Amino acid sequence: MSIRLRLLLSYTAMLLVTVLLFVAAVFLIAVAVTGDVQHVRDLFTSRYAVMPLTEPEETVSVETKFLGKDSPEKLLDPRLLQELEQRLEPVNAGLLVRRGGEIYYASPVLRVPGMDQVLPGYEFGNIHVRDILETDGRYFAYVKFDFTYSDKTAGGVYVMKEVSPYAELARSLLPVLILFLLLMLALMNGLLNLHVSRSIVRPLNKLKTAAERIRDGELDFHVDSTRRDEIGQLSQTFEDMRKKLKESVELQLQYEENRKELISNISHDLKTPITSILGYVEGIRDGVADTPEKLDKYLDTIARKAKGMDRLIDELFLYSKLDLGKLPFTFERIDIERFLDDYLTELQFDLEERHVALRWEKQGLASAAGQKAGPGQEKAVVLADREKLRRVLANIVDNSLKYMDKAEGQLRFDLRIGADEVVIEVADNGPGIAPQDIPHIFERFYRGEKSRNADSGGSGLGLAIARQIVHEHRGFIAAKAVPGKGTTIIITLPREKGAER
Ligand SMILES: Nc1ncnc2c1ncn2[C@@H]1O[C@H](COP(=O)(O)OP(=O)(O)O)[C@@H](O)[C@H]1O
Ligand SMILES: [Mg+2]
């Protein structure tokens, strides 16, 4: 059963119960007031509203009825009439005697203009003996008895009392009022039903549409939840769910994209050297390399390409291990200054061979000022994996040497010690990374356009690996460059408190 129908049914049930209770209440009240079930029916079926007679009215009307029947002439006796009238006075009722077409006698309370016009016609069967009549804007309830005088003129005797016009009005309008009340109830029912179903069913339908859109994979919309009720909360939850779903779908797509790109890069980077190796082998086989020098050259190239591939595969392997978090790190507390000292001493030979000058600058360090580190001067300790950190530096230096375009190459190492971190800068005076490349050089497989064309070898993984390792050390790596003047790579590592072990 739909909520709409359910609401409708429950409201209708409520309405019915209300009406039944209302009817029961009216019935009970009417019975209590009139003391008679018959009168209750009268109350609803006609405007012969019957009010209970007071005792004097009752007795006087019975007495006059007998008089009218047995000795109607007595009803023409003013003394008797006055005596009866006196008995009616305490209840504000009066007596009226009719003879032929005119009023023979009327108590002072009943002397109202037009009374003779509104009296009902004679009816000797005396069936409709009680009613209400209206004259001059006033209402009178009566009990009457019609008879004939001995001279055969028609006569009637009335016990009459003025009643409130409102009571009469209400009584005459009672059926209309009840109908109106019922209509009001029905209208209220309809309105309530409309309102509630609007405030529940409509937002639910909206949510349903939203859920369907989500099911169909549409996530770029907003489930609005301006309401503060349960449905508002439900909408908010829907909205949160949509956002989460969207995020995860986007992440999934990103992964997928990355995977595709990775595969295409790997295939490309492996395919290129293999194609040229095959080309050279083919050349040798076909006898193109017909002199020993040429053969030597061919074999050299083949060996170089194979080594390049070997290195590429190594790097790929390293990178994917890092990416998967499968490469174990053995962190130890190392004195970064001594670590760099050692590394640069080794590097020195290499650089000399390649005619690149090395400068090693330490700032804020005891040893820089020519002193031995005293007890108050702590060494700069970082938590690092020696071998991996070497790898980072090697990849950076490798680039500096590989892309060096000056005859007098220079390489400068800088170490700055801060309160919470140490900063290592490696600067060269090479071509400088193009500004548009800087945001991408730490991405895997990214190679500057120039380096790609220059065929200087390289996978585009060197700096990506460096970044992975530095991140694993909870550090940052960044680059800045001046085109034509040189590149600087900056590594920031968190500094450990206390001395090295
Ligand atoms: N010292 C440098 N001087 C000039 N360009 C550099 C330097 N270091 C890096 N680059 C640029 O950044 C790119 C990414 O470097 P890297 O990740 O090591 O890849 P690869 O060296 O294999 O090309 C290089 O292709 C090059 O364009
Ligand atoms: Mg490199």
Coordinates of C-alpha atoms and ligand atoms in Angstrom, one line a residue:
M1 CA 0.0 0.0 0.0
S2 CA 1.4 3.4 -0.9
I3 CA 2.0 5.9 1.8
R4 CA -0.4 8.3 0.0
L5 CA -3.2 5.7 0.3
R6 CA -2.3 4.8 3.8
L7 CA -2.5 8.4 4.8
L8 CA -5.8 8.8 3.1
L9 CA -7.2 5.8 4.8
S10 CA -5.9 6.8 8.2
Y11 CA -7.4 10.3 7.9
T12 CA -10.7 9.0 6.7
A13 CA -10.8 6.6 9.6
M14 CA -10.1 9.4 11.9
L15 CA -12.8 11.5 10.3
L16 CA -15.3 8.7 10.6
V17 CA -14.5 8.2 14.2
T18 CA -14.9 11.9 14.8
V19 CA -18.3 12.0 13.1
L20 CA -19.5 9.0 15.0
L21 CA -18.4 10.4 18.3
F22 CA -20.0 13.7 17.3
V23 CA -23.3 12.0 16.5
A24 CA -23.2 10.0 19.7
A25 CA -22.4 13.1 21.7
V26 CA -25.3 15.0 20.1
F27 CA -27.7 12.1 20.7
L28 CA -26.7 11.8 24.3
I29 CA -27.0 15.5 24.9
A30 CA -30.4 15.6 23.2
V31 CA -31.7 12.7 25.1
A32 CA -30.5 14.2 28.3
V33 CA -32.2 17.5 27.5
T34 CA -35.4 16.3 26.0
G35 CA -35.5 13.1 27.9
D36 CA -37.0 11.2 25.0
V37 CA -35.6 9.4 22.0
Q38 CA -38.6 10.3 19.8
H39 CA -37.9 14.0 20.3
V40 CA -34.3 13.4 19.3
R41 CA -35.5 12.2 16.0
D42 CA -37.8 15.2 15.7
L43 CA -34.7 17.3 16.3
F44 CA -33.2 16.0 13.1
T45 CA -36.2 15.3 10.9
S46 CA -38.2 18.5 11.2
R47 CA -38.2 21.9 12.5
Y48 CA -41.0 20.9 14.9
A49 CA -38.6 21.4 17.6
V50 CA -40.1 20.3 20.8
M51 CA -39.0 21.7 24.0
P52 CA -40.0 20.0 27.2
L53 CA -43.0 21.7 28.8
T54 CA -42.7 23.0 32.3
E55 CA -45.0 21.7 34.8
P56 CA -47.5 24.6 34.9
E57 CA -47.6 24.6 31.1
E58 CA -48.2 20.8 31.1
T59 CA -51.1 21.0 33.7
V60 CA -52.7 24.0 32.2
S61 CA -52.6 22.6 28.7
V62 CA -54.2 19.3 29.9
E63 CA -56.9 21.2 31.8
T64 CA -57.7 23.4 28.9
K65 CA -57.8 20.4 26.6
F66 CA -60.5 18.8 28.8
L67 CA -62.4 22.0 29.1
G68 CA -62.3 22.4 25.3
K69 CA -63.6 18.9 24.9
D70 CA -66.3 18.9 27.6
S71 CA -67.4 22.4 28.3
P72 CA -65.9 24.8 25.7
E73 CA -68.1 27.7 26.9
K74 CA -66.1 27.8 30.1
L75 CA -63.2 28.9 28.2
L76 CA -65.0 32.1 27.5
D77 CA -65.1 32.9 31.2
P78 CA -62.6 35.7 31.9
R79 CA -62.2 34.8 35.6
L80 CA -61.3 31.2 34.8
L81 CA -58.9 32.4 32.1
Q82 CA -57.2 34.9 34.5
E83 CA -56.9 32.2 37.1
L84 CA -55.2 29.8 34.5
E85 CA -53.0 32.7 33.3
Q86 CA -51.8 33.4 36.8
R87 CA -50.6 29.8 37.0
L88 CA -48.6 30.3 33.8
E89 CA -47.0 33.6 34.8
P90 CA -44.1 32.1 36.8
V91 CA -42.8 30.4 33.7
N92 CA -43.4 33.4 31.4
A93 CA -46.0 31.6 29.5
G94 CA -49.5 32.9 28.6
L95 CA -52.9 31.7 27.4
L96 CA -54.6 32.5 24.1
V97 CA -58.2 31.6 23.3
R98 CA -59.5 31.7 19.7
R99 CA -63.1 31.9 18.6
G100 CA -63.9 31.8 14.9
G101 CA -61.5 34.0 12.9
E102 CA -60.4 36.1 15.8
I103 CA -58.6 36.0 19.1
Y104 CA -61.1 36.1 22.0
Y105 CA -58.5 36.4 24.7
A106 CA -54.7 36.7 24.9
S107 CA -52.5 37.1 28.0
P108 CA -50.6 40.4 28.1
V109 CA -47.3 38.5 27.2
L110 CA -48.9 37.3 24.0
R111 CA -50.3 40.6 22.8
V112 CA -48.1 40.9 19.8
P113 CA -49.2 42.6 16.5
G114 CA -50.0 40.1 13.8
M115 CA -50.5 37.2 16.1
D116 CA -54.0 36.5 14.6
Q117 CA -52.4 36.3 11.2
V118 CA -49.9 33.6 12.0
L119 CA -52.0 31.2 14.1
P120 CA -52.3 27.9 12.3
G121 CA -55.6 26.8 10.7
Y122 CA -58.1 24.7 12.7
E123 CA -57.4 21.1 12.8
F124 CA -59.9 19.2 14.9
G125 CA -58.1 15.9 14.8
N126 CA -55.5 17.6 17.1
I127 CA -52.6 15.8 15.6
H128 CA -50.1 18.6 15.2
V129 CA -50.6 20.2 18.5
R130 CA -47.1 21.6 19.2
D131 CA -45.1 24.0 17.1
I132 CA -43.4 27.3 17.0
L133 CA -44.7 30.4 15.2
E134 CA -43.2 33.6 14.3
T135 CA -44.6 37.1 14.3
D136 CA -43.1 40.5 14.4
G137 CA -39.6 39.0 14.5
R138 CA -40.4 37.1 17.7
Y139 CA -40.8 33.3 18.2
F140 CA -43.5 31.6 20.3
A141 CA -43.7 27.9 21.1
Y142 CA -47.2 26.6 21.8
V143 CA -49.4 23.6 22.7
K144 CA -52.9 23.9 21.3
F145 CA -56.2 22.2 21.3
D146 CA -58.9 22.9 18.7
F147 CA -62.6 22.3 19.4
T148 CA -66.1 23.7 18.5
Y149 CA -68.2 25.8 20.7
S150 CA -71.8 24.8 21.3
D151 CA -72.9 27.3 18.6
K152 CA -70.7 25.4 16.2
T153 CA -68.1 28.2 15.9
A154 CA -64.6 26.8 15.7
G155 CA -62.4 27.5 18.7
G156 CA -59.0 26.8 20.0
V157 CA -56.9 27.2 23.2
Y158 CA -53.2 27.8 23.2
V159 CA -50.6 27.7 26.0
M160 CA -47.8 29.7 24.5
K161 CA -44.4 30.9 25.5
E162 CA -41.9 33.2 23.8
V163 CA -38.7 31.4 22.9
S164 CA -35.3 32.8 22.0
P165 CA -35.0 33.5 18.3
Y166 CA -31.5 32.1 18.2
A167 CA -32.6 28.8 19.6
E168 CA -35.2 28.6 16.8
L169 CA -32.8 29.7 14.2
A170 CA -30.3 27.2 15.3
R171 CA -32.9 24.5 15.3
S172 CA -34.1 25.4 11.8
L173 CA -30.6 25.5 10.6
L174 CA -29.5 22.4 12.4
P175 CA -29.4 20.1 9.3
V176 CA -27.6 22.7 7.3
L177 CA -25.2 23.3 10.2
I178 CA -24.5 19.6 10.5
L179 CA -24.0 19.3 6.8
F180 CA -21.6 22.2 6.9
L181 CA -19.7 20.6 9.8
L182 CA -19.4 17.4 7.9
L183 CA -18.2 19.3 4.8
M184 CA -15.7 21.1 6.9
L185 CA -14.4 17.9 8.3
A186 CA -14.1 16.4 4.9
L187 CA -12.3 19.5 3.6
M188 CA -9.9 19.4 6.6
N189 CA -9.3 15.8 5.9
G190 CA -8.5 16.5 2.3
L191 CA -6.3 19.4 3.1
L192 CA -4.4 17.6 5.8
N193 CA -4.0 14.6 3.6
L194 CA -2.7 16.8 0.8
H195 CA -0.3 18.7 3.1
V196 CA 1.1 15.6 4.7
S197 CA 1.4 13.6 1.6
R198 CA 3.0 16.6 -0.1
S199 CA 5.6 16.9 2.7
I200 CA 6.3 13.2 2.8
V201 CA 5.5 11.7 -0.5
R202 CA 7.0 14.5 -2.7
P203 CA 10.4 14.6 -1.0
L204 CA 10.4 10.8 -1.0
N205 CA 9.8 10.8 -4.7
K206 CA 12.6 13.3 -5.1
L207 CA 14.9 11.1 -3.2
K208 CA 13.8 8.1 -5.3
T209 CA 14.7 10.0 -8.5
A210 CA 18.0 10.9 -7.0
A211 CA 18.7 7.3 -6.1
E212 CA 17.8 6.2 -9.6
R213 CA 20.2 8.8 -11.0
I214 CA 22.9 7.5 -8.7
R215 CA 22.1 3.9 -9.7
D216 CA 22.5 4.9 -13.3
G217 CA 25.9 6.2 -12.6
E218 CA 25.1 9.9 -12.7
L219 CA 26.9 11.6 -9.8
D220 CA 27.2 15.2 -10.9
F221 CA 24.2 16.7 -9.2
H222 CA 23.1 17.9 -5.8
V223 CA 20.6 16.2 -3.6
D224 CA 19.2 19.2 -1.8
S225 CA 18.2 19.0 1.8
T226 CA 16.8 22.3 3.0
R227 CA 14.3 20.6 5.3
R228 CA 15.2 20.0 9.0
D229 CA 13.1 16.9 9.6
E230 CA 13.9 13.2 9.1
I231 CA 13.5 13.5 5.4
G232 CA 16.0 16.3 5.4
Q233 CA 18.4 14.1 7.3
L234 CA 17.8 11.3 4.9
S235 CA 18.5 13.6 2.0
Q236 CA 21.7 14.8 3.7
T237 CA 22.8 11.2 4.0
F238 CA 22.0 10.6 0.4
E239 CA 24.1 13.6 -0.5
D240 CA 27.0 12.4 1.6
M241 CA 26.7 9.0 -0.1
R242 CA 26.7 10.6 -3.5
K243 CA 29.8 12.6 -2.7
K244 CA 31.6 9.5 -1.3
L245 CA 30.6 7.5 -4.4
K246 CA 31.7 10.3 -6.7
E247 CA 35.1 10.5 -4.9
S248 CA 35.7 6.8 -5.1
V249 CA 34.6 6.6 -8.7
E250 CA 36.9 9.4 -9.6
L251 CA 39.7 7.8 -7.7
Q252 CA 39.0 4.5 -9.5
L253 CA 39.1 6.3 -12.8
Q254 CA 42.3 8.0 -11.9
Y255 CA 43.9 4.7 -11.0
E256 CA 42.6 3.2 -14.2
E257 CA 44.0 6.1 -16.2
N258 CA 47.4 5.8 -14.4
R259 CA 47.5 2.1 -15.1
K260 CA 46.8 2.6 -18.8
E261 CA 49.4 5.4 -19.0
L262 CA 51.9 3.3 -17.1
I263 CA 51.5 0.3 -19.5
S264 CA 51.6 2.5 -22.6
N265 CA 54.8 4.3 -21.3
I266 CA 56.5 1.0 -20.3
S267 CA 55.7 -0.6 -23.7
H268 CA 56.9 2.5 -25.5
D269 CA 60.1 2.8 -23.5
L270 CA 60.9 -0.8 -23.9
K271 CA 59.9 -1.1 -27.5
T272 CA 62.1 1.8 -28.7
P273 CA 65.5 0.3 -27.7
I274 CA 64.5 -3.2 -28.7
T275 CA 63.5 -2.0 -32.2
S276 CA 66.9 -0.3 -32.6
I277 CA 68.7 -3.4 -31.2
L278 CA 66.9 -5.5 -33.7
G279 CA 67.8 -3.0 -36.4
Y280 CA 71.4 -3.2 -35.6
V281 CA 71.4 -7.0 -35.4
E282 CA 69.7 -7.1 -38.7
G283 CA 72.4 -4.7 -40.1
I284 CA 75.2 -7.0 -38.9
R285 CA 73.5 -10.0 -40.4
D286 CA 72.9 -8.4 -43.7
G287 CA 76.6 -7.5 -43.8
V288 CA 76.1 -3.7 -43.5
A289 CA 78.8 -3.7 -40.8
D290 CA 81.5 -4.9 -43.2
T291 CA 84.5 -3.5 -41.5
P292 CA 85.7 -4.4 -38.0
E293 CA 85.3 -0.7 -36.9
K294 CA 81.7 -0.6 -38.1
L295 CA 81.0 -3.9 -36.4
D296 CA 82.5 -2.6 -33.2
K297 CA 80.3 0.5 -33.4
Y298 CA 77.2 -1.6 -34.0
L299 CA 78.0 -3.9 -31.1
D300 CA 78.7 -0.9 -28.9
T301 CA 75.4 0.6 -29.7
I302 CA 73.6 -2.7 -29.1
A303 CA 75.4 -3.0 -25.7
R304 CA 74.4 0.6 -24.8
K305 CA 70.8 0.1 -25.7
A306 CA 70.7 -3.2 -23.8
K307 CA 72.3 -1.5 -20.7
G308 CA 69.7 1.3 -21.0
M309 CA 67.0 -1.2 -21.1
D310 CA 68.5 -3.0 -18.1
R311 CA 68.6 0.2 -16.2
L312 CA 65.1 1.1 -17.2
I313 CA 63.8 -2.2 -16.0
D314 CA 65.7 -1.8 -12.8
E315 CA 64.2 1.6 -12.2
L316 CA 60.7 0.4 -13.1
F317 CA 61.1 -2.4 -10.7
L318 CA 62.3 -0.1 -8.0
Y319 CA 59.5 2.4 -8.7
S320 CA 56.7 -0.2 -8.7
K321 CA 58.0 -1.6 -5.4
L322 CA 58.0 1.9 -4.0
D323 CA 54.6 2.6 -5.4
L324 CA 53.2 -0.6 -3.9
G325 CA 54.9 0.1 -0.6
K326 CA 56.7 -3.2 -0.9
L327 CA 60.2 -1.8 -0.6
P328 CA 61.5 -2.2 3.0
F329 CA 63.0 0.8 4.6
T330 CA 65.6 0.5 7.3
F331 CA 65.5 3.8 9.1
E332 CA 68.3 4.8 11.4
R333 CA 69.4 8.0 13.0
I334 CA 72.1 9.5 10.9
D335 CA 74.1 12.6 11.2
I336 CA 73.2 14.3 8.0
E337 CA 76.3 16.4 7.8
R338 CA 78.6 13.4 8.1
F339 CA 76.5 11.5 5.7
L340 CA 76.8 14.2 3.0
D341 CA 80.5 14.5 3.8
D342 CA 81.0 10.8 3.0
Y343 CA 78.8 10.9 0.0
L344 CA 80.5 13.9 -1.5
T345 CA 84.0 12.5 -0.9
E346 CA 83.0 9.5 -3.1
L347 CA 81.4 11.7 -5.6
Q348 CA 84.4 13.9 -5.9
F349 CA 86.3 11.5 -8.1
D350 CA 83.5 11.1 -10.5
L351 CA 83.1 14.8 -10.8
E352 CA 86.7 15.5 -11.4
E353 CA 86.7 13.0 -14.2
R354 CA 83.8 14.9 -15.8
H355 CA 85.4 18.3 -15.1
V356 CA 82.6 19.5 -12.8
A357 CA 83.6 21.6 -9.8
L358 CA 81.9 20.8 -6.5
R359 CA 81.1 23.2 -3.7
W360 CA 79.9 22.0 -0.3
E361 CA 78.4 24.6 1.9
K362 CA 77.2 24.2 5.4
Q363 CA 75.2 26.8 7.2
G364 CA 74.4 27.1 10.9
L365 CA 76.7 24.2 11.7
A366 CA 79.5 24.0 14.2
S367 CA 81.9 22.5 11.8
A368 CA 81.3 25.3 9.3
A369 CA 82.7 27.8 11.7
G370 CA 85.8 25.7 12.0
Q371 CA 84.9 24.4 15.5
K372 CA 84.4 20.9 16.7
A373 CA 80.8 20.3 17.8
G374 CA 80.7 21.1 21.4
P375 CA 78.4 19.5 24.0
G376 CA 75.9 22.4 23.5
Q377 CA 75.9 22.1 19.8
E378 CA 73.7 19.3 18.7
K379 CA 74.3 17.6 15.4
A380 CA 71.6 17.6 12.8
V381 CA 70.1 14.1 13.0
V382 CA 67.6 12.7 10.6
L383 CA 65.8 9.4 10.6
A384 CA 66.8 7.9 7.2
D385 CA 67.5 4.9 5.2
R386 CA 71.1 5.5 4.1
E387 CA 71.0 3.5 0.9
K388 CA 67.7 5.1 -0.3
L389 CA 68.9 8.6 0.6
R390 CA 72.0 7.9 -1.5
R391 CA 69.8 6.9 -4.3
V392 CA 67.9 10.2 -4.1
L393 CA 71.1 12.2 -4.3
A394 CA 72.5 10.0 -7.1
N395 CA 69.4 10.5 -9.2
I396 CA 69.6 14.3 -8.8
V397 CA 73.4 14.4 -9.5
D398 CA 72.9 12.1 -12.4
N399 CA 70.5 14.6 -13.9
S400 CA 72.8 17.5 -13.3
L401 CA 75.6 15.7 -15.1
K402 CA 73.5 14.3 -17.8
Y403 CA 71.9 17.6 -18.8
M404 CA 75.0 19.7 -18.2
D405 CA 75.5 22.0 -21.2
K406 CA 78.4 24.2 -19.9
A407 CA 82.1 23.5 -20.4
E408 CA 82.8 24.5 -16.8
G409 CA 80.2 22.5 -14.9
Q410 CA 79.5 23.4 -11.3
L411 CA 77.7 21.5 -8.7
R412 CA 76.9 23.0 -5.3
F413 CA 75.6 21.2 -2.2
D414 CA 74.0 23.2 0.5
L415 CA 73.0 22.1 3.9
R416 CA 70.8 24.2 6.2
I417 CA 69.8 23.2 9.6
G418 CA 66.5 24.5 11.0
A419 CA 64.9 23.9 14.3
D420 CA 62.6 21.1 13.0
E421 CA 64.0 20.3 9.6
V422 CA 67.1 20.0 7.5
V423 CA 67.3 21.3 4.0
I424 CA 69.6 19.9 1.4
E425 CA 70.0 21.9 -1.8
V426 CA 71.7 20.6 -4.9
A427 CA 72.3 23.3 -7.5
D428 CA 73.9 23.0 -10.9
N429 CA 74.7 25.5 -13.7
G430 CA 73.1 23.4 -16.4
P431 CA 70.4 24.5 -18.8
G432 CA 67.7 24.8 -16.1
I433 CA 64.5 23.0 -16.3
A434 CA 61.9 24.8 -18.5
P435 CA 59.3 26.6 -16.3
Q436 CA 56.4 24.6 -17.8
D437 CA 58.2 21.3 -16.9
I438 CA 58.8 22.1 -13.3
P439 CA 55.4 21.1 -12.0
H440 CA 55.7 17.7 -13.7
I441 CA 59.3 16.6 -13.3
F442 CA 58.5 14.5 -10.2
E443 CA 55.8 12.6 -12.0
R444 CA 56.8 9.2 -13.3
F445 CA 57.9 8.9 -16.9
Y446 CA 57.8 12.7 -17.3
R447 CA 60.7 13.9 -19.3
G448 CA 61.2 17.5 -20.5
E449 CA 60.6 17.9 -24.2
K450 CA 64.2 18.8 -24.8
S451 CA 65.5 15.7 -23.0
R452 CA 63.2 13.5 -25.0
N453 CA 64.4 14.9 -28.2
A454 CA 68.0 14.9 -27.1
D455 CA 67.9 11.1 -26.7
S456 CA 70.0 11.6 -23.6
G457 CA 68.6 8.4 -22.3
G458 CA 66.6 8.1 -19.2
S459 CA 63.2 6.7 -18.2
G460 CA 61.7 9.8 -16.6
L461 CA 61.6 7.8 -13.4
G462 CA 64.7 9.3 -11.7
L463 CA 62.9 12.2 -9.9
A464 CA 59.7 10.2 -9.4
I465 CA 61.7 7.6 -7.5
A466 CA 63.5 10.4 -5.5
R467 CA 60.1 11.9 -4.5
Q468 CA 58.7 8.5 -3.4
I469 CA 61.8 8.0 -1.2
V470 CA 61.7 11.5 0.3
H471 CA 58.0 11.1 1.0
E472 CA 58.7 7.8 2.7
H473 CA 61.1 9.9 4.9
R474 CA 58.2 12.3 5.7
G475 CA 60.0 15.0 3.7
F476 CA 59.4 17.1 0.7
I477 CA 61.2 17.6 -2.6
A478 CA 60.9 20.6 -4.9
A479 CA 62.7 22.2 -7.8
K480 CA 63.5 25.7 -9.0
A481 CA 65.3 26.7 -12.1
V482 CA 66.5 29.7 -14.1
P483 CA 66.5 28.8 -17.8
G484 CA 70.0 28.9 -19.1
K485 CA 71.5 29.4 -15.7
G486 CA 70.8 26.2 -13.8
T487 CA 68.6 24.0 -11.7
T488 CA 68.2 23.6 -7.9
I489 CA 66.6 20.6 -6.2
I490 CA 65.6 21.2 -2.6
I491 CA 65.0 18.3 -0.2
T492 CA 63.5 19.0 3.2
L493 CA 63.7 16.3 5.8
P494 CA 62.3 16.4 9.4
R495 CA 65.0 16.8 12.0
E496 CA 65.2 14.3 14.8
K497 CA 65.7 15.6 18.3
G498 CA 68.7 14.4 20.3
A499 CA 72.1 13.2 19.1
E500 CA 72.8 10.4 16.7
R501 CA 73.6 6.9 18.1
Ligands
LIG1 N1 69.5 19.2 -13.5 C1 68.6 19.3 -14.5 N2 68.8 20.1 -15.5 C2 67.9 20.2 -16.6 N3 66.8 19.5 -16.6 C3 66.5 18.6 -15.6 C4 67.4 18.4 -14.6 N4 66.9 17.5 -13.7 C5 65.8 17.1 -14.3 N5 65.5 17.7 -15.4 C6 64.3 17.6 -16.3 O1 63.4 16.8 -15.6 C7 63.0 15.6 -16.3 C8 62.7 14.5 -15.3 O2 63.9 14.0 -14.7 P1 64.0 12.5 -14.3 O3 62.8 12.1 -13.6 O4 65.3 12.3 -13.7 O5 64.0 11.8 -15.7 P2 65.1 11.5 -16.8 O6 66.4 12.0 -16.2 O7 65.1 10.1 -17.0 O8 64.7 12.3 -18.0 C9 64.2 15.4 -17.2 O9 63.7 14.7 -18.4 C10 64.6 16.8 -17.6 O10 63.8 17.3 -18.6
MG2 MG 67.1 11.3 -14.3

